[in-house]
Coordinates of C-alpha atoms and ligand atoms in Angstrom, one line a residue:
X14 CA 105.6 -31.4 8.7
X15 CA 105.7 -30.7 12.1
X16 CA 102.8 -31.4 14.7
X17 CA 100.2 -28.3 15.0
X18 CA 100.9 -26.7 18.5
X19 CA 97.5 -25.8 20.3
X20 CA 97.0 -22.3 21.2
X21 CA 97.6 -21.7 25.2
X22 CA 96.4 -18.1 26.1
X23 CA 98.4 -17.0 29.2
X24 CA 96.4 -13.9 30.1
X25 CA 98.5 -11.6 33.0
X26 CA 95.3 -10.2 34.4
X27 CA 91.6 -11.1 34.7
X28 CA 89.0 -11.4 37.1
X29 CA 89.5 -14.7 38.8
X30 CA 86.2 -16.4 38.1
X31 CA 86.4 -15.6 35.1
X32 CA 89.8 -16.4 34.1
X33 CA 89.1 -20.3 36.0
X34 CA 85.7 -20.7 33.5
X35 CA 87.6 -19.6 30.4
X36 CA 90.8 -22.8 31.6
X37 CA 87.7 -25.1 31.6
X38 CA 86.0 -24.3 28.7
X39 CA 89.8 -24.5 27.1
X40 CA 90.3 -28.2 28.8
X41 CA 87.2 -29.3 27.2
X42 CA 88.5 -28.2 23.5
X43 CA 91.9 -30.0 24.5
X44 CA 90.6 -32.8 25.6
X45 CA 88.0 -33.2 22.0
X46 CA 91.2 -32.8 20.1
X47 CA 92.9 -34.9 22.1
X48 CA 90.4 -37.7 21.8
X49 CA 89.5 -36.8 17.6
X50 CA 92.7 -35.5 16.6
X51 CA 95.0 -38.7 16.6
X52 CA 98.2 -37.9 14.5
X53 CA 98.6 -34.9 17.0
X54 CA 98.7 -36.8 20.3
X55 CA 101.8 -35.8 21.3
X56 CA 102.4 -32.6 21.2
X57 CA 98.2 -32.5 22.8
X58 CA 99.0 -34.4 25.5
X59 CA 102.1 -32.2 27.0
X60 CA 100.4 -29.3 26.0
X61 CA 96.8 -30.9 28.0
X62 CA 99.3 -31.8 31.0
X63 CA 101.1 -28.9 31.4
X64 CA 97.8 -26.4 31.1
X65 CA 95.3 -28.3 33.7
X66 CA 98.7 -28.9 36.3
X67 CA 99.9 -24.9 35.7
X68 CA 96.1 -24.5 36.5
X69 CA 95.0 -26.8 39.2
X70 CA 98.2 -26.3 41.2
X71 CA 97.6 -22.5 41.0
X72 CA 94.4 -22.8 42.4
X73 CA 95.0 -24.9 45.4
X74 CA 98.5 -22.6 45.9
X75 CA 96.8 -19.2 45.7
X76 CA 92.9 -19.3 45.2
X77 CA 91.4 -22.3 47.3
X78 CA 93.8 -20.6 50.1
X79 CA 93.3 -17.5 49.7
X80 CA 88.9 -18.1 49.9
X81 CA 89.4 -20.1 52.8
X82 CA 90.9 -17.5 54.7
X83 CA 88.4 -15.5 53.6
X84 CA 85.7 -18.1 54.8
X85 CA 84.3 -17.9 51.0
X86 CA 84.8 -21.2 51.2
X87 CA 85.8 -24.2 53.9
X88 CA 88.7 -26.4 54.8
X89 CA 86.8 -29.3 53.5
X90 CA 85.6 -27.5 50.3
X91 CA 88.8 -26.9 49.5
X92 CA 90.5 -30.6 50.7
X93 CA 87.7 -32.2 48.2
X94 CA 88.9 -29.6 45.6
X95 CA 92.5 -30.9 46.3
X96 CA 91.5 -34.7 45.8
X97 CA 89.6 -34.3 42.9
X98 CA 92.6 -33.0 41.6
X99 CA 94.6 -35.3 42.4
X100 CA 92.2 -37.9 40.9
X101 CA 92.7 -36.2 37.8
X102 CA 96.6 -35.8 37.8
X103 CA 96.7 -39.5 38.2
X104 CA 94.4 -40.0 35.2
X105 CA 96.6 -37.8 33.6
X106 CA 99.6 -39.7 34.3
X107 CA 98.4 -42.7 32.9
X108 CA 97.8 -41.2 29.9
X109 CA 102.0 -40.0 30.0
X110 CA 102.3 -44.1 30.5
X111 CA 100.5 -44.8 27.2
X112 CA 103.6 -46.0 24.8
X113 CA 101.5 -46.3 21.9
X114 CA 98.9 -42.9 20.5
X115 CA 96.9 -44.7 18.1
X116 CA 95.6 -47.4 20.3
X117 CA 92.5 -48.5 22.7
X118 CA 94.4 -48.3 25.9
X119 CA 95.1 -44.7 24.7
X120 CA 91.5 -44.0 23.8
X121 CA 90.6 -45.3 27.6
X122 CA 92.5 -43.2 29.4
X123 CA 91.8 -40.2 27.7
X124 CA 88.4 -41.8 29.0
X125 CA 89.2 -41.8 32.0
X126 CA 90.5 -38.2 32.5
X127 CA 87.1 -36.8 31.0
X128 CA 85.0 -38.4 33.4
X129 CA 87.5 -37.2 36.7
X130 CA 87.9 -33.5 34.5
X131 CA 84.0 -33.4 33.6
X132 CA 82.9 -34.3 37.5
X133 CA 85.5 -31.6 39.3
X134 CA 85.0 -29.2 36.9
X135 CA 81.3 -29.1 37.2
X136 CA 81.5 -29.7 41.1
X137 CA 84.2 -26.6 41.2
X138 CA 81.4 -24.2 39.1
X139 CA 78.8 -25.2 41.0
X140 CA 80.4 -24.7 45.2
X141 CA 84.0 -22.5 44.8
X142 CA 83.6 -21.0 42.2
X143 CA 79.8 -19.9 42.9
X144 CA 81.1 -19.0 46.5
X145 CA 83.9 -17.0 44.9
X146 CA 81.4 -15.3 42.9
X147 CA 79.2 -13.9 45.4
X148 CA 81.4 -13.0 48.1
X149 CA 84.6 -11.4 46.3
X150 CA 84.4 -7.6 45.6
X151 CA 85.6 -6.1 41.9
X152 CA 89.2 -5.1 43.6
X153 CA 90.1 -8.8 45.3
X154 CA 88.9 -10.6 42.1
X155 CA 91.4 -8.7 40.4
X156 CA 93.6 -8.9 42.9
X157 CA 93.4 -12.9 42.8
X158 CA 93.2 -12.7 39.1
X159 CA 96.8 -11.6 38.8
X160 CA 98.1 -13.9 41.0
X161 CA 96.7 -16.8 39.7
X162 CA 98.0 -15.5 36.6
X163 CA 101.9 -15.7 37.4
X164 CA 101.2 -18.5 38.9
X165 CA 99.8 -20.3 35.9
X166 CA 102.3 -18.9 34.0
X167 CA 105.5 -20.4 36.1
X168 CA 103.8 -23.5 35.7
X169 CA 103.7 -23.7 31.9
X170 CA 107.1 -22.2 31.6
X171 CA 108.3 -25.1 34.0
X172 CA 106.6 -28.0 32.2
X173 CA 104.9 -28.9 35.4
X174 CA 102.7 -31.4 33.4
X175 CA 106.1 -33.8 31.9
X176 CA 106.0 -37.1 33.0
X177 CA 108.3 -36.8 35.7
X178 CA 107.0 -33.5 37.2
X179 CA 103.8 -35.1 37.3
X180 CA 104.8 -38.2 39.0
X181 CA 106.5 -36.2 41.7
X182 CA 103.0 -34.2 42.1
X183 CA 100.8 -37.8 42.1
X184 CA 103.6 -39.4 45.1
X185 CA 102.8 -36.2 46.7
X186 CA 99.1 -36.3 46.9
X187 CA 99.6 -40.0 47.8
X188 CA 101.6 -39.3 50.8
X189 CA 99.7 -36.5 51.6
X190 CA 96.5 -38.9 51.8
X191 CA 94.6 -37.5 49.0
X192 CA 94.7 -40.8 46.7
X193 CA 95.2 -44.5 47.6
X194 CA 98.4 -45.4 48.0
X195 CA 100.0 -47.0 44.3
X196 CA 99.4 -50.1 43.5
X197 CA 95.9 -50.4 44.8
X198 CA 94.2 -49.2 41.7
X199 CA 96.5 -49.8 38.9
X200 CA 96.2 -53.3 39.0
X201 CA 95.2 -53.6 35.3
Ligands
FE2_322 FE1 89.6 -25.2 38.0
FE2_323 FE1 90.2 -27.3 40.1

């Protein structure tokens, strides 16, 4: 029968620190089924694509902007935020360039984007999001909430992690200077 879809929640509202922690506690079960739950690789991957791109490009559209003009957070706090992501969209994509599920070079890059995912994630908790935390009142958390939100959800709606959306994001960041330029690293 048909591969088991993973559950997505697309909340509408939330407060905003909140609503970040409970995508990275969800990327985390993704990426354990992703790595244990071989016969279902497929439909995992888009699904692991499409949630951490509708996510990550949310928070640099609306959230890492939105604290910087606050000063919550700085320019450079939120340029490493934007890097690290991009790190992990191009880990991403090499898992998209994987023609074969059941095999090693497979198991490496799903390697590869739980170290990139594990490191920002952990880094985000620890500076934004704390930031976020202390300086935002009830009303612009939930303010931020919602527009993270729609966001989120126009990114899931629009595949934004397929293979060739994702490719477009990767040139992006590596014309924008936030990864090497290609062919530099994927020597392999
Ligand atoms: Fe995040
Ligand atoms: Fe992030």
């Amino acid at each position: 029968m048909g591969a088991m879809i993973p559950h997505v929640p697309e909340p509408v509202t939330g407060d905003i620190v909140q609503l970040i922690l409970d995508d990275h506690r969800l990327f985390e079960a993704l990426l354990r089924e992703l790595r244990l739950d071989v016969a279902n690789r497929e439909v995992l991957r888009a699904c692991f694509a499409d949630v951490v791109l509708a996510h990550g490009e949310a928070e640099e559209q609306h959230v890492y902007t939105s604290l910087q003009r606050r000063r919550t957070i700085t320019a450079h706090e939120a340029e490493h935020g934007e890097e690290e992501h991009a790190e992990l969209n191009a880990a991403i994509l090499a898992l998209w360039e994987c023609k074969g599920l059941d095999t090693q070079k497979f198991d490496d890059a799903v390697e590869e984007v739980t170290k990139a995912m594990s490191h920002h994630i952990a880094e985000e908790e620890q500076s934004i999001l704390r930031d976020a935390d202390q300086d935002l009142g009830v009303e612009a958390r939930a303010d931020l909430g919602k527009v993270f939100c729609a966001a989120r959800s126009k990114g899931l709606a629009d595949h934004i992690g397929a293979e060739a959306s994702l490719r477009r994001i990767v040139a992006r960041a590596e014309r924008g200077g936030l990864l090497p330029p290609e062919g530099e690293s994927e020597e392999e």
